[in-house]
Amino acid sequence: MTETRKLQPIAENIINRIKANPWWVLLFVAVAVKFTVFYKLVQVTANFPVVLLLSCLITFLILTGFRNRWMAFAVYFVLSFILFADITYFSFFNRYLSLQMLGAAEVIGDIGESIKAVMKPVNFMMFLDVILMGILLGTKKIPYKKKQQSLPKGKRFFPGAAAILVLILIVTNVTDSRLLTSLSNQEFYSFRLKDTASAVFGARADAEVALSFPYEKQKDGPLFGIAEGRNVIVIQIESLQNFVIGREYNGQEITPYLNRLIESNTIYFNNFYQQTGSGNTSDAEFAINNSILGTLTSYTNKIYPNNTYRGLPVLLKERGYSTAVYHAHESRGFWNREAFYPAGGFDTFYGGIINDTQNRPNGNFMMTEWMGWGLTDTEFYKQVIPYMKEEKAPFYSFIITLSNHHPYVMLDHYNYIELLPEHKDTLAGNYLNSAAYTDYAIGQLLEDLRLEGLYENSIFVLYGDHSGLVKEAETDRVMKDILGKDYDFEEVMRVPLIIHLPEQGLHVPESNGNFKQTVSIAGGQLDFLPTMAYLMGFPELDTIYLGQNLLTAKTGFVAQHTFMVKGSFFLDEIAYEMSRDGIFDNGRAWNTKTGEPVSLEGLEPYYRRSVSISETSQYLLDQDVIRQVYVEGKSLDEVLP
Ligand code: GP9
Ligand code: MN
């Protein structure tokens, strides 16, 4: 009763304001239309009306809360820009842009081409009501009073404070209500507050669950140490998805070279998934080398370049390896690579492009053939080899390709695949051709390495950094033609992992069995470090890692937190997609072989494990846990939450 009495003057106040000036109503309608479009585009479905109403209400409170009308206008313009950025980011990553990511403007600027490709005219609707507001303010149709005179002191109403109060109530969610959870994960303002709060207060993590992959008894495995002492050459392939491997398109093999490679002395992981953070490519590098998920807040290379790491490069260095990373993007600083690599354990970074033929002081590349953001793969590889020959053996070479990048438009002389008319000029159609060029270039590289004597004493690893074709209407249509089934997340997220061990000169002890095999348990980029440690014969894995050795494990588990909502996961034959609203029961599970829906019963512990892996990763990064344990000598128990 008293509550209603308290609310009465507030409601009256709002009504009086509207009566005093009906232009507010027009603006409110415009705001409602804007948010309806926004939530449709970012695919909010659960509790849609409440989410929408809340956003409209808060926007209205913000708009009426200013004393200076042009201040209100400026704030509203910024809000609209964030909405616009959210929609664009959502087309790639299926979630809102975190505020810290907005700060990563240098990267956003660079991916302009890709942004243009996903930008739709409808996105600009986010600015329509800003224009309306500008006109109404300019013509003084909407008045801003200097002071609140309409209510007596003590009953004054401060719209800005009311908006903040409502948001705090939602985000703190003391009663643990499902509705508030749902709102705080989907509603534009509540999400922002929650996101900022978790960035400020740091992640909480149930680390015990995440750290439960033991690297023990590996010595008993049949392939233990089979590549010990060899050079390790890893090729992280831009946007390479698994569906192109072994596939024919209209009678044309897309990846003939990789298909042959898989038929030789090679382990092919055909149920392997990307596990990136917000840093996309750079977080694939990070997850592969460190067995920790990259952060969601901004990108790992940028926020944590001064942490201590003990990933594969560091562990190989401790075994006498020299380590180098190669990447021919035009800038050495892109994704903060130059600053990050020393901490990541790389002695040398061959990167950046200059045109001076005489002088390449930094291990730069020379611009011989430009495509997209840097050198074409074929030219890049040609220039990698002389650098690699200078490396002191045994060496670890980490090569990051670039040509197969969104929007997959190739130079004319690199066209390999004849597309059907209905697939011409589509992203997925172009992708097939781009993947074919990638395959061709890898074939050339391996042949050249053979000629240079760098082939036989090496172990080769090839994998895709992340998905190249996100789900959207046209891609879904073309992919359905190519796959013969719906394009769902298991195909979006699956990347190939190929580990090739040249046979010649290979000493395989009797017990080591056959190397060539196809591994079909689910695996992800976090599993690479333990798997490699096993092949390289590490008696123990003396670091903190969140994956398992896929060559001795019986079943797989893959946590996801980008592209699919945090808490999503893959098992050997089941995929679970967490719901946008943060309620487990509203998620969706299906059989990855048949596409048939699967009951959620019994899946919740896996969901919790997935969340734990994401949050533990964040905790490890925030608290620089590896430094605390390995440099400061603290015990894990002391350091973990
Ligand atoms: C370029 C590479 C590509 O250096 O990082 O980044 P992506 O757009 O794939 O994240
Ligand atoms: Mn990439």
mmCIF file of C-alpha atoms in Angstrom, residues 6-17 57-58 60-67 147-166:
data_model
loop_
_atom_site.group_PDB
_atom_site.id
_atom_site.type_symbol
_atom_site.label_atom_id
_atom_site.label_comp_id
_atom_site.label_asym_id
_atom_site.label_seq_id
_atom_site.Cartn_x
_atom_site.Cartn_y
_atom_site.Cartn_z
ATOM 1 C CA LYS A 6 5.198 6.344 -3.030
ATOM 2 C CA LEU A 7 4.962 5.493 -6.697
ATOM 3 C CA GLN A 8 1.927 7.674 -7.250
ATOM 4 C CA PRO A 9 3.679 11.053 -7.381
ATOM 5 C CA ILE A 10 6.309 9.577 -9.696
ATOM 6 C CA ALA A 11 3.658 8.319 -12.099
ATOM 7 C CA GLU A 12 1.803 11.615 -11.864
ATOM 8 C CA ASN A 13 4.998 13.457 -12.548
ATOM 9 C CA ILE A 14 5.661 11.439 -15.684
ATOM 10 C CA ILE A 15 2.086 11.860 -16.889
ATOM 11 C CA ASN A 16 2.186 15.598 -16.230
ATOM 12 C CA ARG A 17 5.375 15.916 -18.210
ATOM 13 C CA LEU A 57 11.639 2.978 -19.747
ATOM 14 C CA ILE A 58 15.302 3.444 -18.891
ATOM 15 C CA PHE A 60 13.046 7.580 -21.326
ATOM 16 C CA LEU A 61 14.321 8.197 -17.819
ATOM 17 C CA ILE A 62 17.733 9.037 -19.231
ATOM 18 C CA LEU A 63 16.295 11.391 -21.829
ATOM 19 C CA THR A 64 14.202 13.300 -19.315
ATOM 20 C CA GLY A 65 16.878 13.334 -16.667
ATOM 21 C CA PHE A 66 19.119 16.052 -18.055
ATOM 22 C CA ARG A 67 19.083 19.750 -17.316
ATOM 23 C CA LYS A 147 14.945 23.038 -12.027
ATOM 24 C CA GLN A 148 12.307 20.626 -10.887
ATOM 25 C CA GLN A 149 9.556 22.831 -9.642
ATOM 26 C CA SER A 150 6.572 20.597 -10.098
ATOM 27 C CA LEU A 151 7.005 18.590 -6.891
ATOM 28 C CA PRO A 152 7.502 19.795 -3.345
ATOM 29 C CA LYS A 153 10.889 19.113 -1.770
ATOM 30 C CA GLY A 154 11.182 15.546 -0.509
ATOM 31 C CA LYS A 155 8.954 14.239 -3.253
ATOM 32 C CA ARG A 156 11.167 15.280 -6.094
ATOM 33 C CA PHE A 157 11.858 12.679 -8.656
ATOM 34 C CA PHE A 158 15.279 12.200 -10.203
ATOM 35 C CA PRO A 159 14.919 10.161 -13.384
ATOM 36 C CA GLY A 160 18.641 9.360 -13.768
ATOM 37 C CA ALA A 161 18.855 8.040 -10.210
ATOM 38 C CA ALA A 162 15.680 6.002 -10.726
ATOM 39 C CA ALA A 163 17.165 4.409 -13.845
ATOM 40 C CA ILE A 164 20.345 3.469 -12.005
ATOM 41 C CA LEU A 165 18.384 2.053 -9.067
ATOM 42 C CA VAL A 166 16.282 -0.161 -11.338
#
